[in-house]
Amino acid sequence: MYKAPRGTSDILPEEQGYWRYIEDKAVALCRLYGYQRLDTPAFEDVRLFARSIGEGTDIVAKEMYTFKDRSGNTLALRPEGTAPVCRVYVEYGLDNLPQPVKLYYLATIFRYERPQAGRYRQHYQFGFEAIGDADPALDAEVIDMAWQFFLSLGLNQLYLQINSIGCKICRPPYLESLKHYYSAHVADICPDCKARIVRSPLRLLDCKKPSCHDVAEAAPKGTDYLCQGCQTHFEAVQRYLRILELPFEINHRLVRGLDYYTRTVFEIQPPGEGAQSALGGGGRYDNLIEELGGKPTSAIGFAAGMERIVLNLKGQEIPVPSLPRPEIFIAYLGAEAKLEAVKLASALRQDGIAVTMAVGDRSLKAQLRQANSLGSNYVAIIGEEEVKRQAVTLRHMISGEQQVVSPLTLRKLLKKVTRG
Ligand code: HAM
């Protein structure tokens, strides 16, 4: 028996309503905020990701699906969506367009993680990036867009956390002071954190182990080390967020797991869970385009995990619209009737009406049972008698009302109800 690979899932037809609901909301949101869709390949040159996400991050060091193709190129399945968007920006010279360039994506993402609820090896992200401006009003707009996305889905009691992790100028002295502080607390922290003191000191702050929590809480705060430029920027972002009436809180321990961030970082958390379950996160990345070979270009973006959204929609019992069902099911009895059924199904589809036709030679009862389980509004029944009279029996499934009509009348009738 084959099974879906560990950490992946199949989205069965009965689940699709959730996915269409989220995608429709995402697309509508992007129209409102002026973002255009971008689709990029599922794999890229591995160096694109190593360079942008950072060699020392868990994603690059432990989680990438890397492989050599038959020509010997080393590629990686996309472990996140921002780097490919930046590659496109540089490759196609999008700096020639009016700035910022606003792009969004709905894409599968691959990370070799330890699977658990809301954490998979293949997941789906909705993300958007605004590239080409350093205005703090753009930070606020992107954060607002992320927040409005979750509101439009009907999700409640979410937390919006923001922080500033500074820039090339003010981060190094802050990291030094973090290292200094943690060196005095090595006895109190987990082995992973001991390694982080040298490898990735910023990640010390978001260690999820309860034993490290108190040490991280009392650690020096990045916002106390911001340079004048970063300080002014962060204050302006907060001012705009207050004008937008977004209920944000500053979380000094919010640092994100990718190295490209500068200044503003933010996350949206669901109610009552640990920080590992962020519904979405993002931030500024003002150096990335240049690092990938473009001109110095500021940018900011956000991405949300769709599986986590589905889990939260279910958890909060938010109803989603059901997917369209076939308008009519065509049942028949006998070979002659079957020919008429084939003809009728084709004519109705030409009219744009969704039809499911029975196949095989099941009893009428079995065919009606199938119509019922498909949830179609009408059943057309063609038996010997109907063939003789060149007619069709049309039954409304809910009321049970029946009438015998000509195929032409049936088409007119259905056109009228489906248009209405
Ligand atoms: P990220 O925080 O790594 O950021 O991922 C974004 C979101 O994807 C997470 O908040 C979470 O909802 C979801 N997610 C991440 N990993 C998994 C997983 N293994 N299983 C299920 N869901 C997951 C980024 O990827 C950045 N590119 C976001 C960004 C865009 N920053 C700037 N622009």
Coordinates of N, CA and C in Angstrom, one line a residue, residues 3-193:
K3 N 1.4 5.2 0.5 CA 0.8 6.3 1.3 C 1.5 7.6 0.9
A4 N 0.8 8.7 1.1 CA 1.4 10.0 0.9 C 2.7 10.1 1.7
P5 N 3.7 10.7 1.2 CA 5.0 10.8 2.0 C 4.7 11.5 3.3
R6 N 5.5 11.1 4.3 CA 5.4 11.7 5.7 C 5.5 13.2 5.6
G7 N 4.6 13.9 6.3 CA 4.6 15.3 6.3 C 3.9 16.0 5.1
T8 N 3.3 15.2 4.3 CA 2.5 15.8 3.2 C 1.1 15.4 3.3
S9 N 0.2 16.1 2.7 CA -1.2 15.6 2.8 C -1.9 15.8 1.4
D10 N -3.0 15.0 1.3 CA -3.8 15.1 0.1 C -5.0 16.0 0.4
I11 N -5.3 16.9 -0.5 CA -6.5 17.7 -0.2 C -7.7 17.1 -1.0
L12 N -8.5 16.4 -0.2 CA -9.5 15.6 -0.9 C -10.7 16.5 -1.3
P13 N -11.6 16.1 -2.2 CA -12.6 17.0 -2.6 C -13.4 17.6 -1.5
E14 N -13.7 16.9 -0.4 CA -14.5 17.5 0.6 C -13.8 18.6 1.4
E15 N -12.5 18.7 1.2 CA -11.7 19.7 1.9 C -11.6 21.0 1.0
Q16 N -11.8 20.8 -0.3 CA -11.5 21.8 -1.2 C -12.2 23.1 -1.0
G17 N -13.4 23.1 -0.4 CA -14.2 24.3 -0.1 C -13.4 25.3 0.8
Y18 N -12.6 24.7 1.8 CA -11.8 25.6 2.6 C -10.7 26.3 1.8
W19 N -10.1 25.5 0.9 CA -9.0 26.1 0.1 C -9.5 27.1 -0.9
R20 N -10.6 26.8 -1.6 CA -11.1 27.8 -2.5 C -11.5 29.1 -1.8
Y21 N -12.1 28.9 -0.6 CA -12.5 30.1 0.3 C -11.3 31.0 0.6
I22 N -10.2 30.3 1.0 CA -9.0 31.1 1.4 C -8.4 31.8 0.1
E23 N -8.3 31.0 -1.0 CA -7.7 31.6 -2.2 C -8.5 32.7 -2.7
D24 N -9.8 32.6 -2.7 CA -10.7 33.7 -3.2 C -10.5 34.9 -2.3
K25 N -10.4 34.7 -1.0 CA -10.2 35.9 -0.1 C -8.8 36.5 -0.4
A26 N -7.8 35.7 -0.7 CA -6.5 36.2 -0.9 C -6.4 37.0 -2.2
V27 N -7.1 36.5 -3.3 CA -7.1 37.1 -4.6 C -7.8 38.5 -4.5
A28 N -9.0 38.5 -3.8 CA -9.7 39.7 -3.6 C -8.9 40.7 -2.8
L29 N -8.2 40.3 -1.8 CA -7.4 41.2 -1.0 C -6.3 41.8 -1.9
C30 N -5.7 41.0 -2.7 CA -4.6 41.5 -3.6 C -5.1 42.6 -4.6
R31 N -6.3 42.3 -5.0 CA -6.9 43.3 -5.9 C -7.1 44.7 -5.2
L32 N -7.6 44.6 -4.0 CA -7.8 45.8 -3.2 C -6.6 46.6 -2.9
Y33 N -5.5 45.9 -2.7 CA -4.2 46.6 -2.4 C -3.3 46.7 -3.5
G34 N -3.7 46.3 -4.7 CA -2.9 46.6 -5.9 C -1.8 45.6 -6.2
Y35 N -1.9 44.4 -5.8 CA -0.8 43.4 -6.0 C -1.2 42.5 -7.3
Q36 N -0.1 42.2 -8.0 CA -0.3 41.3 -9.2 C 0.3 40.0 -8.9
R37 N -0.3 39.0 -9.5 CA 0.2 37.6 -9.3 C 1.5 37.3 -10.0
L38 N 2.3 36.5 -9.3 CA 3.6 36.0 -9.9 C 3.7 34.5 -9.5
D39 N 3.9 33.7 -10.6 CA 4.2 32.3 -10.3 C 5.6 32.0 -10.7
T40 N 6.4 31.4 -9.9 CA 7.8 31.0 -10.1 C 7.9 29.5 -10.1
P41 N 9.1 29.0 -10.6 CA 9.2 27.5 -10.6 C 9.2 26.9 -9.1
A42 N 8.9 25.6 -9.0 CA 8.9 25.0 -7.7 C 10.3 24.7 -7.3
F43 N 11.3 24.8 -8.2 CA 12.7 24.7 -7.7 C 13.6 25.7 -8.4
E44 N 14.7 26.0 -7.7 CA 15.6 27.1 -8.1 C 17.0 26.6 -7.8
D45 N 18.0 27.3 -8.3 CA 19.4 27.1 -8.0 C 19.5 27.2 -6.4
V46 N 20.1 26.2 -5.8 CA 20.2 26.2 -4.4 C 20.8 27.4 -3.8
R47 N 21.8 28.0 -4.5 CA 22.5 29.2 -4.0 C 21.6 30.4 -3.8
L48 N 20.5 30.5 -4.5 CA 19.6 31.6 -4.4 C 19.0 31.6 -2.9
F49 N 18.7 30.4 -2.5 CA 18.1 30.2 -1.1 C 19.2 30.4 0.0
A50 N 20.3 29.7 -0.3 CA 21.4 29.7 0.7 C 21.8 31.2 1.0
R51 N 21.9 31.9 -0.1 CA 22.4 33.3 0.0 C 21.3 34.2 0.7
S52 N 20.1 34.0 0.3 CA 19.1 34.9 0.9 C 18.6 34.5 2.3
I53 N 18.3 33.3 2.5 CA 17.7 32.9 3.8 C 18.8 32.8 4.8
G54 N 20.0 32.4 4.4 CA 21.2 32.4 5.3 C 21.7 31.0 5.6
E55 N 23.0 30.8 5.4 CA 23.6 29.5 5.6 C 23.4 28.9 7.0
G56 N 23.3 29.8 8.0 CA 23.2 29.3 9.4 C 21.8 29.0 9.8
T57 N 20.8 29.3 9.0 CA 19.4 29.1 9.4 C 19.0 27.7 9.4
D58 N 18.0 27.3 10.2 CA 17.6 25.9 10.1 C 17.1 25.5 8.7
I59 N 16.4 26.5 8.1 CA 15.8 26.2 6.8 C 16.9 25.7 5.8
V60 N 18.0 26.5 5.8 CA 19.1 26.2 4.8 C 19.9 25.0 5.3
A61 N 20.3 25.0 6.6 CA 21.2 24.0 7.1 C 20.5 22.6 7.2
K62 N 19.2 22.6 7.5 CA 18.6 21.3 7.8 C 17.4 20.9 7.0
E63 N 16.8 21.9 6.4 CA 15.4 21.6 5.9 C 15.2 21.6 4.4
M64 N 16.2 22.0 3.6 CA 16.0 22.1 2.2 C 16.0 20.7 1.5
Y65 N 15.1 20.6 0.5 CA 15.1 19.4 -0.3 C 16.1 19.8 -1.5
T66 N 17.3 19.4 -1.4 CA 18.3 19.7 -2.4 C 18.6 18.5 -3.2
F67 N 18.8 18.7 -4.5 CA 19.1 17.6 -5.4 C 19.9 18.0 -6.6
K68 N 20.6 17.1 -7.2 CA 21.3 17.4 -8.4 C 20.5 16.9 -9.6
D69 N 20.3 17.7 -10.6 CA 19.6 17.2 -11.8 C 20.6 16.4 -12.7
R70 N 20.1 15.9 -13.8 CA 20.9 15.0 -14.6 C 22.0 15.7 -15.4
S71 N 22.0 17.1 -15.3 CA 23.1 17.8 -15.9 C 24.1 18.3 -14.8
G72 N 23.8 17.9 -13.6 CA 24.7 18.2 -12.5 C 24.5 19.5 -11.8
N73 N 23.4 20.2 -12.2 CA 23.0 21.5 -11.5 C 22.5 21.1 -10.1
T74 N 22.9 21.9 -9.1 CA 22.3 21.7 -7.7 C 21.1 22.6 -7.5
L75 N 20.0 22.0 -7.3 CA 18.7 22.7 -7.2 C 18.1 22.4 -5.9
A76 N 17.2 23.3 -5.5 CA 16.4 23.0 -4.2 C 15.0 23.3 -4.5
L77 N 14.1 22.5 -3.9 CA 12.7 22.7 -3.9 C 12.4 24.0 -3.1
R78 N 11.6 24.9 -3.6 CA 11.4 26.2 -2.9 C 11.1 26.1 -1.4
P79 N 12.0 26.5 -0.5 CA 11.6 26.5 0.9 C 11.0 27.7 1.4
E80 N 10.8 28.7 0.6 CA 10.0 29.9 0.9 C 9.8 30.7 -0.4
G81 N 9.0 31.8 -0.3 CA 8.6 32.4 -1.6 C 9.3 33.8 -1.9
T82 N 10.0 34.4 -0.9 CA 10.5 35.7 -1.1 C 11.7 35.8 -2.0
A83 N 12.6 34.8 -1.8 CA 13.8 34.8 -2.7 C 13.5 34.7 -4.2
P84 N 12.6 33.8 -4.6 CA 12.3 33.7 -6.0 C 11.7 35.0 -6.5
V85 N 10.8 35.7 -5.7 CA 10.3 37.0 -6.2 C 11.4 38.0 -6.4
C86 N 12.4 38.0 -5.5 CA 13.5 39.0 -5.6 C 14.3 38.6 -6.8
R87 N 14.5 37.3 -7.1 CA 15.2 36.9 -8.3 C 14.5 37.5 -9.5
V88 N 13.2 37.3 -9.6 CA 12.5 37.8 -10.7 C 12.6 39.3 -10.8
Y89 N 12.6 40.0 -9.7 CA 12.7 41.5 -9.7 C 14.1 41.9 -10.4
V90 N 15.1 41.2 -10.0 CA 16.4 41.5 -10.5 C 16.6 41.0 -12.0
E91 N 16.1 39.8 -12.2 CA 16.3 39.1 -13.6 C 15.6 39.9 -14.6
Y92 N 14.4 40.4 -14.3 CA 13.6 41.1 -15.3 C 13.7 42.6 -15.3
G93 N 14.6 43.1 -14.5 CA 14.8 44.6 -14.4 C 13.5 45.3 -13.9
L94 N 12.8 44.8 -12.9 CA 11.6 45.4 -12.5 C 11.8 46.7 -11.8
D95 N 13.1 47.1 -11.6 CA 13.3 48.4 -11.0 C 13.0 49.5 -12.0
N96 N 12.8 49.1 -13.3 CA 12.4 50.1 -14.3 C 10.9 50.5 -14.2
L97 N 10.1 49.7 -13.4 CA 8.7 50.0 -13.3 C 8.5 51.0 -12.2
P98 N 7.3 51.6 -12.1 CA 7.0 52.5 -11.0 C 7.2 51.7 -9.7
Q99 N 7.8 52.3 -8.7 CA 8.0 51.6 -7.4 C 7.0 52.0 -6.4
P100 N 6.7 51.2 -5.4 CA 7.1 49.8 -5.3 C 6.4 48.9 -6.2
V101 N 7.1 47.8 -6.6 CA 6.4 46.7 -7.4 C 5.8 45.8 -6.4
K102 N 4.5 45.5 -6.6 CA 3.7 44.7 -5.7 C 3.3 43.4 -6.3
L103 N 3.8 42.3 -5.7 CA 3.5 41.0 -6.3 C 3.0 40.0 -5.2
Y104 N 2.2 39.1 -5.7 CA 1.7 38.1 -4.7 C 1.9 36.7 -5.3
Y105 N 1.9 35.7 -4.4 CA 2.0 34.3 -4.9 C 1.1 33.3 -4.0
L106 N 0.7 32.3 -4.7 CA 0.1 31.1 -3.9 C 0.9 29.9 -4.4
A107 N 1.7 29.4 -3.5 CA 2.7 28.4 -3.9 C 3.0 27.3 -2.9
T108 N 3.4 26.2 -3.4 CA 3.8 25.1 -2.5 C 5.2 25.4 -2.0
I109 N 5.4 25.0 -0.8 CA 6.7 25.3 -0.1 C 7.2 24.0 0.5
F110 N 8.5 23.7 0.4 CA 9.0 22.4 0.9 C 10.0 22.6 2.0
R111 N 9.8 22.0 3.1 CA 10.8 22.1 4.2 C 10.9 20.7 4.9
Y112 N 12.1 20.2 5.0 CA 12.2 18.9 5.7 C 12.1 19.1 7.2
E113 N 10.9 19.2 7.8 CA 10.8 19.5 9.2 C 10.2 18.3 9.9
R114 N 10.2 18.3 11.2 CA 9.6 17.2 11.9 C 8.1 17.5 11.9
P115 N 7.3 16.6 11.2 CA 5.9 16.9 11.1 C 5.2 16.8 12.4
Q116 N 4.3 17.8 12.6 CA 3.3 17.8 13.7 C 2.1 18.7 13.2
A117 N 1.1 18.8 14.1 CA 0.0 19.6 13.7 C 0.4 21.0 13.2
G118 N 0.0 21.3 12.0 CA 0.3 22.6 11.5 C 1.7 22.8 11.0
R119 N 2.5 21.7 11.0 CA 3.9 21.8 10.5 C 4.1 20.6 9.5
Y120 N 4.3 20.9 8.3 CA 4.4 19.8 7.3 C 5.7 19.9 6.4
R121 N 5.9 18.9 5.7 CA 7.1 19.0 4.8 C 6.8 19.6 3.4
Q122 N 5.5 19.5 3.1 CA 5.1 20.3 2.0 C 3.9 21.1 2.5
H123 N 4.0 22.4 2.4 CA 2.8 23.3 2.7 C 2.6 24.3 1.6
Y124 N 1.5 25.0 1.8 CA 1.1 26.0 0.8 C 1.1 27.4 1.4
Q125 N 1.7 28.3 0.7 CA 1.7 29.7 1.3 C 1.0 30.7 0.3
F126 N 0.4 31.6 1.0 CA -0.1 32.8 0.3 C 0.9 33.9 0.8
G127 N 1.6 34.6 -0.2 CA 2.5 35.6 0.3 C 2.4 36.8 -0.7
F128 N 2.9 38.0 -0.2 CA 3.0 39.1 -1.0 C 4.2 40.0 -0.7
E129 N 4.7 40.7 -1.7 CA 6.0 41.4 -1.5 C 5.8 42.8 -2.2
A130 N 6.2 43.8 -1.5 CA 6.2 45.2 -2.0 C 7.7 45.6 -2.1
I131 N 8.2 45.7 -3.3 CA 9.6 45.9 -3.5 C 9.9 47.3 -4.1
G132 N 10.8 48.1 -3.4 CA 11.2 49.3 -4.1 C 10.9 50.6 -3.3
D133 N 10.6 50.5 -2.0 CA 10.4 51.7 -1.2 C 10.7 51.4 0.3
A134 N 11.3 52.4 1.0 CA 11.6 52.2 2.4 C 10.7 53.0 3.3
D135 N 9.6 53.5 2.7 CA 8.7 54.3 3.5 C 8.0 53.5 4.6
P136 N 8.0 54.0 5.9 CA 7.4 53.2 7.0 C 5.9 53.1 6.7
A137 N 5.3 53.9 5.9 CA 3.9 53.8 5.6 C 3.6 52.5 4.8
L138 N 4.6 52.1 4.1 CA 4.5 50.8 3.3 C 4.5 49.6 4.3
D139 N 5.4 49.7 5.3 CA 5.4 48.7 6.4 C 4.0 48.5 7.0
A140 N 3.4 49.7 7.3 CA 2.1 49.7 7.9 C 1.0 49.1 7.0
E141 N 1.2 49.5 5.7 CA 0.2 49.0 4.7 C 0.3 47.5 4.6
V142 N 1.5 46.9 4.5 CA 1.7 45.5 4.4 C 1.1 44.8 5.6
I143 N 1.4 45.3 6.8 CA 0.9 44.7 8.1 C -0.6 44.8 8.1
D144 N -1.1 45.9 7.7 CA -2.6 46.1 7.6 C -3.2 45.0 6.6
M145 N -2.5 44.9 5.5 CA -3.1 43.9 4.5 C -3.1 42.5 5.1
A146 N -2.0 42.1 5.8 CA -2.0 40.8 6.4 C -3.1 40.7 7.4
W147 N -3.3 41.7 8.2 CA -4.3 41.7 9.3 C -5.7 41.6 8.6
Q148 N -6.0 42.4 7.6 CA -7.3 42.4 6.9 C -7.6 41.1 6.3
F149 N -6.5 40.4 5.8 CA -6.7 39.1 5.2 C -7.3 38.1 6.2
F150 N -6.8 38.1 7.4 CA -7.4 37.2 8.4 C -8.8 37.6 8.9
L151 N -9.0 38.9 9.0 CA -10.3 39.4 9.3 C -11.3 39.0 8.2
S152 N -10.9 39.1 6.9 CA -11.8 38.8 5.9 C -12.2 37.3 5.9
L153 N -11.3 36.5 6.4 CA -11.6 35.1 6.6 C -12.5 34.8 7.7
G154 N -12.7 35.7 8.6 CA -13.6 35.6 9.7 C -12.9 35.1 11.0
L155 N -11.6 35.0 10.9 CA -10.9 34.5 12.1 C -10.8 35.6 13.2
N156 N -11.0 35.1 14.4 CA -11.1 36.0 15.6 C -9.9 35.8 16.6
Q157 N -9.8 36.8 17.4 CA -8.9 36.7 18.6 C -7.5 36.4 18.2
L158 N -7.0 37.1 17.1 CA -5.6 36.9 16.7 C -4.8 38.0 17.4
Y159 N -3.5 37.7 17.4 CA -2.5 38.6 18.0 C -1.6 39.1 16.9
L160 N -1.4 40.4 16.9 CA -0.4 41.0 15.9 C 0.8 41.5 16.7
Q161 N 1.9 40.9 16.4 CA 3.1 41.2 17.2 C 4.1 41.8 16.2
I162 N 4.8 42.9 16.6 CA 5.8 43.5 15.8 C 7.1 43.7 16.6
N163 N 8.2 44.0 15.8 CA 9.4 44.3 16.5 C 10.3 44.9 15.4
S164 N 11.4 45.5 15.9 CA 12.4 46.0 14.9 C 13.7 45.3 15.2
I165 N 14.4 44.7 14.2 CA 15.7 44.0 14.5 C 16.8 44.8 13.9
G166 N 16.6 46.1 13.6 CA 17.7 47.0 13.2 C 18.2 46.8 11.9
C167 N 19.4 47.3 11.6 CA 20.0 47.2 10.3 C 21.5 46.8 10.4
K168 N 22.2 46.9 9.3 CA 23.7 46.6 9.3 C 24.5 47.4 10.3
I169 N 24.0 48.6 10.6 CA 24.8 49.5 11.5 C 24.5 49.1 12.9
C170 N 23.2 49.0 13.3 CA 23.0 48.9 14.7 C 22.8 47.4 15.2
R171 N 22.7 46.5 14.3 CA 22.6 45.1 14.8 C 23.9 44.5 15.4
P172 N 25.0 44.7 14.7 CA 26.2 44.1 15.3 C 26.5 44.5 16.8
P173 N 26.4 45.7 17.2 CA 26.6 46.0 18.6 C 25.6 45.3 19.5
Y174 N 24.3 45.2 19.0 CA 23.3 44.5 19.8 C 23.6 43.0 19.9
L175 N 24.1 42.4 18.8 CA 24.4 41.0 18.9 C 25.6 40.8 19.9
E176 N 26.5 41.7 19.9 CA 27.6 41.6 20.9 C 27.1 41.6 22.3
S177 N 26.1 42.5 22.5 CA 25.6 42.6 23.9 C 24.8 41.4 24.3
L178 N 24.1 40.8 23.2 CA 23.3 39.6 23.5 C 24.3 38.4 23.8
K179 N 25.4 38.3 23.1 CA 26.4 37.2 23.3 C 26.9 37.4 24.7
H180 N 27.2 38.6 25.1 CA 27.8 38.9 26.4 C 26.9 38.4 27.5
Y181 N 25.6 38.8 27.3 CA 24.6 38.5 28.3 C 24.4 36.9 28.4
Y182 N 24.3 36.3 27.2 CA 24.1 34.8 27.2 C 25.3 34.1 27.8
S183 N 26.5 34.6 27.5 CA 27.7 33.9 28.0 C 27.7 33.8 29.5
A184 N 27.0 34.8 30.2 CA 26.9 34.8 31.6 C 25.8 33.8 32.1
H185 N 25.0 33.3 31.1 CA 23.9 32.4 31.5 C 23.9 31.0 30.9
V186 N 25.1 30.6 30.5 CA 25.2 29.3 29.8 C 24.7 28.2 30.6
A187 N 24.8 28.3 31.9 CA 24.3 27.2 32.8 C 22.8 27.1 32.7
D188 N 22.1 28.1 32.4 CA 20.6 28.1 32.4 C 19.9 27.8 31.1
I189 N 20.7 27.6 30.0 CA 20.0 27.5 28.7 C 20.2 26.1 28.1
C190 N 19.4 25.8 27.1 CA 19.4 24.4 26.5 C 20.7 24.3 25.6
P191 N 21.1 23.0 25.3 CA 22.3 22.8 24.4 C 22.1 23.6 23.1
D192 N 20.9 23.6 22.5 CA 20.8 24.3 21.2 C 21.1 25.8 21.3
C193 N 20.7 26.4 22.4 CA 20.9 27.8 22.6 C 22.4 28.0 22.9

